[in-house]
PDB file of C-alpha atoms and ligand atoms in Angstrom:
ATOM      1  CA  MET A   1      88.544 136.525 114.307  1.00 98.00           C
ATOM      2  CA  LYS A   2      90.461 138.991 116.425  1.00 98.00           C
ATOM      3  CA  VAL A   3      94.176 138.085 116.598  1.00 98.00           C
ATOM      4  CA  ILE A   4      96.458 139.407 119.346  1.00 98.00           C
ATOM      5  CA  VAL A   5     100.148 138.549 119.010  1.00 98.00           C
ATOM      6  CA  ALA A   6     102.160 138.783 122.226  1.00 98.00           C
ATOM      7  CA  GLU A   7     105.936 138.881 122.662  1.00 98.00           C
ATOM      8  CA  ASN A   8     106.064 135.796 124.846  1.00 98.00           C
ATOM      9  CA  TYR A   9     104.087 133.396 127.059  1.00 98.00           C
ATOM     10  CA  GLU A  10     103.852 135.848 129.972  1.00 98.00           C
ATOM     11  CA  GLU A  11     102.401 138.597 127.790  1.00 98.00           C
ATOM     12  CA  MET A  12     100.037 136.110 126.102  1.00 98.00           C
ATOM     13  CA  SER A  13      98.757 135.052 129.531  1.00 98.00           C
ATOM     14  CA  ARG A  14      98.261 138.676 130.687  1.00 98.00           C
ATOM     15  CA  LYS A  15      96.351 139.607 127.541  1.00 98.00           C
ATOM     16  CA  ALA A  16      94.189 136.504 127.845  1.00 98.00           C
ATOM     17  CA  PHE A  17      93.498 137.466 131.455  1.00 98.00           C
ATOM     18  CA  GLU A  18      92.299 140.915 130.330  1.00 98.00           C
ATOM     19  CA  VAL A  19      89.664 139.255 128.119  1.00 98.00           C
ATOM     20  CA  MET A  20      88.609 136.896 130.934  1.00 98.00           C
ATOM     21  CA  ALA A  21      88.563 139.664 133.588  1.00 98.00           C
ATOM     22  CA  GLU A  22      86.175 141.737 131.511  1.00 98.00           C
ATOM     23  CA  VAL A  23      83.675 138.855 131.387  1.00 98.00           C
ATOM     24  CA  VAL A  24      83.882 138.153 135.144  1.00 98.00           C
ATOM     25  CA  LYS A  25      83.708 141.863 136.054  1.00 96.00           C
ATOM     26  CA  ASN A  26      80.644 142.439 133.876  1.00 96.00           C
ATOM     27  CA  ASN A  27      78.853 139.359 135.185  1.00 97.00           C
ATOM     28  CA  PRO A  28      79.826 137.921 138.596  1.00 95.00           C
ATOM     29  CA  ARG A  29      77.458 134.995 137.821  1.00 98.00           C
ATOM     30  CA  ALA A  30      79.067 134.183 134.470  1.00 98.00           C
ATOM     31  CA  VAL A  31      79.536 130.646 133.184  1.00 98.00           C
ATOM     32  CA  LEU A  32      83.149 130.028 132.196  1.00 98.00           C
ATOM     33  CA  GLY A  33      84.162 127.228 129.848  1.00 98.00           C
ATOM     34  CA  LEU A  34      87.661 126.140 130.846  1.00 98.00           C
ATOM     35  CA  ALA A  35      90.478 124.081 129.351  1.00 98.00           C
ATOM     36  CA  THR A  36      93.427 122.133 130.730  1.00 97.00           C
ATOM     37  CA  GLY A  37      96.885 121.622 129.183  1.00 94.00           C
ATOM     38  CA  SER A  38     100.036 123.721 129.519  1.00 95.00           C
ATOM     39  CA  THR A  39      98.781 126.720 127.562  1.00 98.00           C
ATOM     40  CA  PRO A  40      96.182 128.236 129.956  1.00 98.00           C
ATOM     41  CA  ILE A  41      98.229 127.780 133.157  1.00 98.00           C
ATOM     42  CA  GLY A  42      99.574 131.364 132.902  1.00 98.00           C
ATOM     43  CA  LEU A  43      96.035 132.713 132.433  1.00 98.00           C
ATOM     44  CA  TYR A  44      94.921 130.814 135.558  1.00 98.00           C
ATOM     45  CA  LYS A  45      97.926 132.225 137.480  1.00 98.00           C
ATOM     46  CA  ASN A  46      96.819 135.746 136.522  1.00 98.00           C
ATOM     47  CA  MET A  47      93.273 134.972 137.724  1.00 98.00           C
ATOM     48  CA  ILE A  48      94.633 133.709 141.070  1.00 98.00           C
ATOM     49  CA  GLU A  49      96.881 136.771 141.515  1.00 98.00           C
ATOM     50  CA  ASP A  50      93.995 139.107 140.722  1.00 98.00           C
ATOM     51  CA  HIS A  51      91.743 137.258 143.169  1.00 98.00           C
ATOM     52  CA  GLU A  52      94.395 137.582 145.890  1.00 98.00           C
ATOM     53  CA  LYS A  53      95.293 141.230 145.202  1.00 98.00           C
ATOM     54  CA  ASN A  54      91.971 142.712 144.115  1.00 97.00           C
ATOM     55  CA  GLY A  55      89.474 140.362 145.724  1.00 97.00           C
ATOM     56  CA  THR A  56      87.747 139.434 142.458  1.00 97.00           C
ATOM     57  CA  SER A  57      85.216 136.855 143.575  1.00 98.00           C
ATOM     58  CA  TYR A  58      84.209 133.607 141.876  1.00 98.00           C
ATOM     59  CA  ARG A  59      81.599 132.674 144.513  1.00 98.00           C
ATOM     60  CA  GLU A  60      78.709 132.880 142.054  1.00 98.00           C
ATOM     61  CA  ILE A  61      80.677 131.797 138.988  1.00 98.00           C
ATOM     62  CA  LYS A  62      79.984 128.435 137.361  1.00 98.00           C
ATOM     63  CA  THR A  63      82.453 126.511 135.231  1.00 98.00           C
ATOM     64  CA  VAL A  64      82.283 123.709 132.699  1.00 98.00           C
ATOM     65  CA  ASN A  65      85.403 121.989 131.445  1.00 98.00           C
ATOM     66  CA  LEU A  66      86.003 120.721 127.953  1.00 98.00           C
ATOM     67  CA  ASP A  67      87.208 117.215 128.508  1.00 98.00           C
ATOM     68  CA  GLU A  68      88.421 114.426 130.765  1.00 97.00           C
ATOM     69  CA  TYR A  69      90.350 111.217 130.212  1.00 95.00           C
ATOM     70  CA  ALA A  70      88.170 108.114 130.274  1.00 95.00           C
ATOM     71  CA  GLY A  71      89.160 105.858 133.153  1.00 91.00           C
ATOM     72  CA  LEU A  72      90.691 108.541 135.406  1.00 86.00           C
ATOM     73  CA  ASP A  73      88.914 110.297 138.276  1.00 80.00           C
ATOM     74  CA  TYR A  74      89.878 113.062 140.669  1.00 79.00           C
ATOM     75  CA  SER A  75      92.055 110.729 142.738  1.00 84.00           C
ATOM     76  CA  SER A  76      94.483 110.496 139.804  1.00 88.00           C
ATOM     77  CA  ASP A  77      96.871 113.443 139.569  1.00 89.00           C
ATOM     78  CA  GLN A  78      96.797 113.160 135.763  1.00 91.00           C
ATOM     79  CA  SER A  79      93.041 113.684 135.670  1.00 94.00           C
ATOM     80  CA  TYR A  80      91.714 117.005 134.486  1.00 95.00           C
ATOM     81  CA  VAL A  81      89.664 117.412 137.696  1.00 95.00           C
ATOM     82  CA  TYR A  82      92.933 117.274 139.610  1.00 95.00           C
ATOM     83  CA  PHE A  83      94.531 119.712 137.143  1.00 96.00           C
ATOM     84  CA  MET A  84      91.747 122.265 137.573  1.00 97.00           C
ATOM     85  CA  ARG A  85      91.832 122.084 141.363  1.00 97.00           C
ATOM     86  CA  HIS A  86      95.594 122.308 141.489  1.00 97.00           C
ATOM     87  CA  ASN A  87      95.973 125.110 138.919  1.00 98.00           C
ATOM     88  CA  LEU A  88      92.900 127.220 139.693  1.00 98.00           C
ATOM     89  CA  PHE A  89      89.971 126.106 141.852  1.00 98.00           C
ATOM     90  CA  ASP A  90      91.935 125.509 145.094  1.00 98.00           C
ATOM     91  CA  HIS A  91      93.300 129.069 144.917  1.00 98.00           C
ATOM     92  CA  ILE A  92      90.127 131.108 144.330  1.00 98.00           C
ATOM     93  CA  ASP A  93      86.828 131.316 146.226  1.00 98.00           C
ATOM     94  CA  ILE A  94      84.850 129.203 143.753  1.00 98.00           C
ATOM     95  CA  ASP A  95      82.335 126.717 145.168  1.00 98.00           C
ATOM     96  CA  LEU A  96      83.425 123.291 143.861  1.00 98.00           C
ATOM     97  CA  LYS A  97      79.730 122.419 143.518  1.00 98.00           C
ATOM     98  CA  ASN A  98      79.605 125.029 140.743  1.00 98.00           C
ATOM     99  CA  THR A  99      82.396 123.372 138.756  1.00 98.00           C
ATOM    100  CA  ASN A 100      81.631 120.723 136.161  1.00 98.00           C
ATOM    101  CA  ILE A 101      83.659 118.198 134.216  1.00 97.00           C
ATOM    102  CA  GLU A 102      82.805 114.867 132.647  1.00 97.00           C
ATOM    103  CA  ASN A 103      83.051 111.938 135.069  1.00 96.00           C
ATOM    104  CA  GLY A 104      85.994 109.965 133.697  1.00 95.00           C
ATOM    105  CA  LYS A 105      85.012 106.944 135.772  1.00 94.00           C
ATOM    106  CA  ALA A 106      81.366 106.790 134.648  1.00 95.00           C
ATOM    107  CA  ALA A 107      80.337 103.158 134.180  1.00 93.00           C
ATOM    108  CA  ASP A 108      77.855 104.063 131.441  1.00 96.00           C
ATOM    109  CA  ARG A 109      79.822 106.327 129.120  1.00 95.00           C
ATOM    110  CA  ALA A 110      76.936 107.051 126.745  1.00 96.00           C
ATOM    111  CA  ALA A 111      74.744 108.116 129.681  1.00 98.00           C
ATOM    112  CA  GLU A 112      77.550 110.365 130.939  1.00 98.00           C
ATOM    113  CA  CYS A 113      77.775 112.081 127.520  1.00 98.00           C
ATOM    114  CA  ALA A 114      73.992 112.630 127.554  1.00 98.00           C
ATOM    115  CA  ARG A 115      74.154 114.034 131.104  1.00 98.00           C
ATOM    116  CA  TYR A 116      76.899 116.455 130.094  1.00 98.00           C
ATOM    117  CA  ASN A 117      75.074 117.621 126.962  1.00 98.00           C
ATOM    118  CA  ALA A 118      71.955 118.335 129.028  1.00 98.00           C
ATOM    119  CA  LEU A 119      74.092 120.273 131.510  1.00 98.00           C
ATOM    120  CA  LEU A 120      75.657 122.351 128.724  1.00 98.00           C
ATOM    121  CA  ASP A 121      72.179 123.247 127.496  1.00 96.00           C
ATOM    122  CA  GLU A 122      71.331 124.486 131.011  1.00 96.00           C
ATOM    123  CA  LEU A 123      74.583 126.439 131.337  1.00 97.00           C
ATOM    124  CA  PRO A 124      75.183 128.571 128.257  1.00 96.00           C
ATOM    125  CA  ARG A 125      78.779 129.736 128.458  1.00 98.00           C
ATOM    126  CA  ASP A 126      79.740 133.402 128.461  1.00 98.00           C
ATOM    127  CA  ILE A 127      83.303 132.563 127.459  1.00 98.00           C
ATOM    128  CA  GLN A 128      85.069 129.392 126.398  1.00 98.00           C
ATOM    129  CA  VAL A 129      88.840 129.111 126.877  1.00 99.00           C
ATOM    130  CA  LEU A 130      90.600 126.840 124.392  1.00 98.00           C
ATOM    131  CA  GLY A 131      94.093 125.612 123.650  1.00 98.00           C
ATOM    132  CA  ILE A 132      94.953 124.042 120.295  1.00 98.00           C
ATOM    133  CA  GLY A 133      96.663 120.747 119.507  1.00 93.00           C
ATOM    134  CA  SER A 134      99.573 120.637 117.068  1.00 92.00           C
ATOM    135  CA  ASN A 135      97.214 118.753 114.695  1.00 92.00           C
ATOM    136  CA  GLY A 136      94.538 121.475 114.977  1.00 96.00           C
ATOM    137  CA  HIS A 137      92.370 119.725 117.558  1.00 94.00           C
ATOM    138  CA  ILE A 138      90.290 121.690 120.055  1.00 98.00           C
ATOM    139  CA  ALA A 139      89.193 119.951 123.229  1.00 97.00           C
ATOM    140  CA  PHE A 140      89.730 116.314 122.156  1.00 95.00           C
ATOM    141  CA  ASN A 141      88.000 116.826 118.819  1.00 96.00           C
ATOM    142  CA  GLU A 142      90.564 115.244 116.548  1.00 92.00           C
ATOM    143  CA  PRO A 143      90.809 115.873 112.770  1.00 94.00           C
ATOM    144  CA  GLY A 144      87.739 114.448 111.021  1.00 96.00           C
ATOM    145  CA  THR A 145      85.320 115.148 113.909  1.00 97.00           C
ATOM    146  CA  PRO A 146      81.990 116.383 112.487  1.00 98.00           C
ATOM    147  CA  PHE A 147      81.314 120.084 113.041  1.00 98.00           C
ATOM    148  CA  GLY A 148      77.874 119.080 114.393  1.00 98.00           C
ATOM    149  CA  SER A 149      79.327 116.902 117.174  1.00 98.00           C
ATOM    150  CA  VAL A 150      78.271 117.153 120.826  1.00 98.00           C
ATOM    151  CA  THR A 151      79.843 115.541 123.920  1.00 98.00           C
ATOM    152  CA  HIS A 152      81.186 112.123 122.970  1.00 98.00           C
ATOM    153  CA  ILE A 153      83.889 109.552 123.653  1.00 97.00           C
ATOM    154  CA  VAL A 154      86.962 109.727 121.420  1.00 96.00           C
ATOM    155  CA  ASP A 155      89.848 107.455 120.587  1.00 93.00           C
ATOM    156  CA  LEU A 156      92.885 109.714 120.946  1.00 91.00           C
ATOM    157  CA  THR A 157      95.216 109.876 117.947  1.00 87.00           C
ATOM    158  CA  GLU A 158      98.848 108.792 118.176  1.00 90.00           C
ATOM    159  CA  SER A 159      99.929 112.449 117.826  1.00 84.00           C
ATOM    160  CA  THR A 160      97.807 113.545 120.828  1.00 85.00           C
ATOM    161  CA  ILE A 161      98.917 110.548 122.922  1.00 91.00           C
ATOM    162  CA  LYS A 162     102.528 111.491 122.133  1.00 90.00           C
ATOM    163  CA  ASP A 163     101.966 115.222 122.885  1.00 85.00           C
ATOM    164  CA  ASN A 164     100.279 114.418 126.222  1.00 87.00           C
ATOM    165  CA  SER A 165     102.720 111.708 127.317  1.00 91.00           C
ATOM    166  CA  ARG A 166     104.950 114.399 128.860  1.00 87.00           C
ATOM    167  CA  MET A 167     102.449 114.585 131.724  1.00 86.00           C
ATOM    168  CA  PHE A 168     102.704 110.820 132.439  1.00 90.00           C
ATOM    169  CA  ALA A 169     105.495 108.554 133.695  1.00 90.00           C
ATOM    170  CA  SER A 170     105.484 106.719 130.353  1.00 92.00           C
ATOM    171  CA  ILE A 171     103.547 106.857 127.084  1.00 93.00           C
ATOM    172  CA  ASP A 172     101.895 103.526 127.988  1.00 93.00           C
ATOM    173  CA  GLU A 173     100.096 105.219 130.874  1.00 91.00           C
ATOM    174  CA  VAL A 174      98.333 107.795 128.675  1.00 92.00           C
ATOM    175  CA  PRO A 175      94.649 106.799 128.452  1.00 94.00           C
ATOM    176  CA  ARG A 176      93.602 105.910 124.900  1.00 94.00           C
ATOM    177  CA  GLN A 177      90.117 107.403 125.211  1.00 95.00           C
ATOM    178  CA  ALA A 178      88.609 110.609 126.542  1.00 96.00           C
ATOM    179  CA  PHE A 179      85.290 112.360 127.000  1.00 98.00           C
ATOM    180  CA  THR A 180      85.100 115.626 125.103  1.00 98.00           C
ATOM    181  CA  MET A 181      82.657 118.410 124.441  1.00 98.00           C
ATOM    182  CA  GLY A 182      81.834 118.442 120.739  1.00 98.00           C
ATOM    183  CA  LEU A 183      82.462 121.229 118.255  1.00 98.00           C
ATOM    184  CA  LYS A 184      78.805 122.252 118.285  1.00 98.00           C
ATOM    185  CA  ASN A 185      78.897 122.635 122.101  1.00 98.00           C
ATOM    186  CA  ILE A 186      82.023 124.803 121.817  1.00 98.00           C
ATOM    187  CA  MET A 187      80.503 127.037 119.139  1.00 98.00           C
ATOM    188  CA  GLN A 188      77.501 127.739 121.428  1.00 98.00           C
ATOM    189  CA  SER A 189      79.647 129.820 123.798  1.00 98.00           C
ATOM    190  CA  LYS A 190      78.980 133.573 123.466  1.00 98.00           C
ATOM    191  CA  LYS A 191      82.681 134.323 123.321  1.00 98.00           C
ATOM    192  CA  ILE A 192      85.703 132.157 122.491  1.00 98.00           C
ATOM    193  CA  LEU A 193      89.228 132.808 123.790  1.00 99.00           C
ATOM    194  CA  ILE A 194      91.783 130.544 122.123  1.00 99.00           C
ATOM    195  CA  LEU A 195      95.424 130.567 123.206  1.00 99.00           C
ATOM    196  CA  ALA A 196      98.548 129.202 121.540  1.00 98.00           C
ATOM    197  CA  ASN A 197     102.236 129.450 122.236  1.00 98.00           C
ATOM    198  CA  GLY A 198     105.381 127.928 120.769  1.00 98.00           C
ATOM    199  CA  ALA A 199     106.623 127.114 117.272  1.00 98.00           C
ATOM    200  CA  ASN A 200     105.056 123.622 117.342  1.00 96.00           C
ATOM    201  CA  LYS A 201     101.628 125.310 117.220  1.00 98.00           C
ATOM    202  CA  ALA A 202     102.420 127.568 114.213  1.00 98.00           C
ATOM    203  CA  LYS A 203     100.952 125.238 111.570  1.00 98.00           C
ATOM    204  CA  ALA A 204      97.774 124.661 113.597  1.00 98.00           C
ATOM    205  CA  VAL A 205      97.419 128.418 114.196  1.00 98.00           C
ATOM    206  CA  TYR A 206      97.709 129.026 110.459  1.00 98.00           C
ATOM    207  CA  GLY A 207      94.908 126.501 109.880  1.00 98.00           C
ATOM    208  CA  LEU A 208      92.826 128.141 112.614  1.00 98.00           C
ATOM    209  CA  VAL A 209      93.099 131.666 111.200  1.00 98.00           C
ATOM    210  CA  LYS A 210      93.815 131.409 107.490  1.00 98.00           C
ATOM    211  CA  GLY A 211      93.257 127.823 106.401  1.00 98.00           C
ATOM    212  CA  GLU A 212      90.232 126.320 104.726  1.00 98.00           C
ATOM    213  CA  VAL A 213      87.283 125.744 107.060  1.00 98.00           C
ATOM    214  CA  THR A 214      87.376 121.962 107.125  1.00 98.00           C
ATOM    215  CA  GLU A 215      86.682 119.110 109.518  1.00 98.00           C
ATOM    216  CA  ASN A 216      90.277 118.015 108.873  1.00 98.00           C
ATOM    217  CA  VAL A 217      91.357 121.021 110.999  1.00 98.00           C
ATOM    218  CA  PRO A 218      88.767 121.142 113.800  1.00 98.00           C
ATOM    219  CA  ALA A 219      89.911 124.593 115.020  1.00 98.00           C
ATOM    220  CA  SER A 220      89.081 126.105 111.624  1.00 98.00           C
ATOM    221  CA  ILE A 221      85.377 126.047 112.608  1.00 98.00           C
ATOM    222  CA  LEU A 222      86.171 129.030 114.857  1.00 98.00           C
ATOM    223  CA  GLN A 223      86.435 131.226 111.730  1.00 98.00           C
ATOM    224  CA  LEU A 224      82.625 130.953 111.710  1.00 98.00           C
ATOM    225  CA  HIS A 225      82.215 132.174 115.322  1.00 98.00           C
ATOM    226  CA  PRO A 226      81.032 135.806 115.663  1.00 98.00           C
ATOM    227  CA  ASP A 227      83.181 136.615 118.741  1.00 98.00           C
ATOM    228  CA  CYS A 228      86.443 134.686 118.739  1.00 98.00           C
ATOM    229  CA  THR A 229      89.769 136.075 119.990  1.00 98.00           C
ATOM    230  CA  LEU A 230      93.092 134.305 119.435  1.00 98.00           C
ATOM    231  CA  VAL A 231      95.895 135.356 121.763  1.00 98.00           C
ATOM    232  CA  CYS A 232      99.215 133.776 120.800  1.00 98.00           C
ATOM    233  CA  ASP A 233     102.937 134.373 121.094  1.00 98.00           C
ATOM    234  CA  LYS A 234     105.196 135.329 118.178  1.00 98.00           C
ATOM    235  CA  ALA A 235     106.427 131.790 117.622  1.00 98.00           C
ATOM    236  CA  ALA A 236     102.884 130.419 117.252  1.00 98.00           C
ATOM    237  CA  ALA A 237     102.000 133.352 114.930  1.00 98.00           C
ATOM    238  CA  SER A 238     105.075 132.886 112.729  1.00 98.00           C
ATOM    239  CA  LEU A 239     103.183 131.483 109.700  1.00 98.00           C
ATOM    240  CA  LEU A 240     100.363 134.070 109.720  1.00 96.00           C
TER     241      LEU A 240
HETATM  242  C1  LIG B 301      92.635 120.544 127.103  1.00 55.64           C
HETATM  243  C2  LIG B 301      92.278 120.386 125.707  1.00 55.64           C
HETATM  244  C3  LIG B 301      93.276 120.239 124.623  1.00 55.64           C
HETATM  245  C4  LIG B 301      94.466 121.184 124.743  1.00 55.64           C
HETATM  246  C5  LIG B 301      95.432 121.001 123.588  1.00 55.64           C
HETATM  247  C6  LIG B 301      96.682 121.829 123.775  1.00 55.64           C
HETATM  248  O1  LIG B 301      91.475 120.637 127.926  1.00 55.64           O
HETATM  249  O2  LIG B 301      91.115 120.351 125.442  1.00 55.64           O
HETATM  250  O3  LIG B 301      92.645 120.445 123.390  1.00 55.64           O
HETATM  251  O4  LIG B 301      93.997 122.496 124.782  1.00 55.64           O
HETATM  252  O5  LIG B 301      95.792 119.657 123.492  1.00 55.64           O
HETATM  253  O6  LIG B 301      97.390 121.363 124.880  1.00 55.64           O
HETATM  254  P1  LIG B 301      98.601 122.176 125.507  1.00 55.64           P
HETATM  255  O7  LIG B 301      98.051 123.432 126.049  1.00 55.64           O
HETATM  256  O8  LIG B 301      99.135 121.287 126.614  1.00 55.64           O
HETATM  257  O9  LIG B 301      99.583 122.388 124.403  1.00 55.64           O
END
């Protein structure tokens, strides 16, 4: 795994953008795997600025997102569809028809997982952006998720519900379930770009880079990926 340690969040976001820009420049029809959460917002800001200043086009780009809360759809401003539009898609020239995310409101959740897995098979990703949970989760693959997992419904752990409650009016409003790409789907991306900032991620980052490869730390599977880059700030790298 390539590890890049940045001074701060701004530098982490710029360096992550350099990795992303290379992929988009080399292939204007690339498939980008994207993540939500606080961590990649700076990367998305860099992509928007570059689009505005340099005219980098996303017209032929396709995207697939990692996960979505079960029960929320795009009309909810806590949904990940809303997040992606607000933080990226509304500010670049991407065709929304080329963007994909699980349908949080699907009546038949098993059928929705099957639809998404079939879609992922049709759209091999050139790069997958990831954040990391303080418990080592990637996407919503919580500790104990099998490495062979594909898109499925998860019961969120108390630690993730607590971490994510900052985005909601109260912890009671955080959905208890989500759709998530599985670890096997994530590993199929040609390139992985994982980002982490802040001291509360230091233990998870240690597990990602130097810990035992174990299903108890889902991110540790990335040690087995042939082209994975971690870009993190000094605080997140403090235990390495
Ligand atoms: C988001 C996702 C999550 C987050 C992780 C870190 O699509 O899949 O795994 O990447 O929970 O979240 P932040 O960036 O908010 O610390």
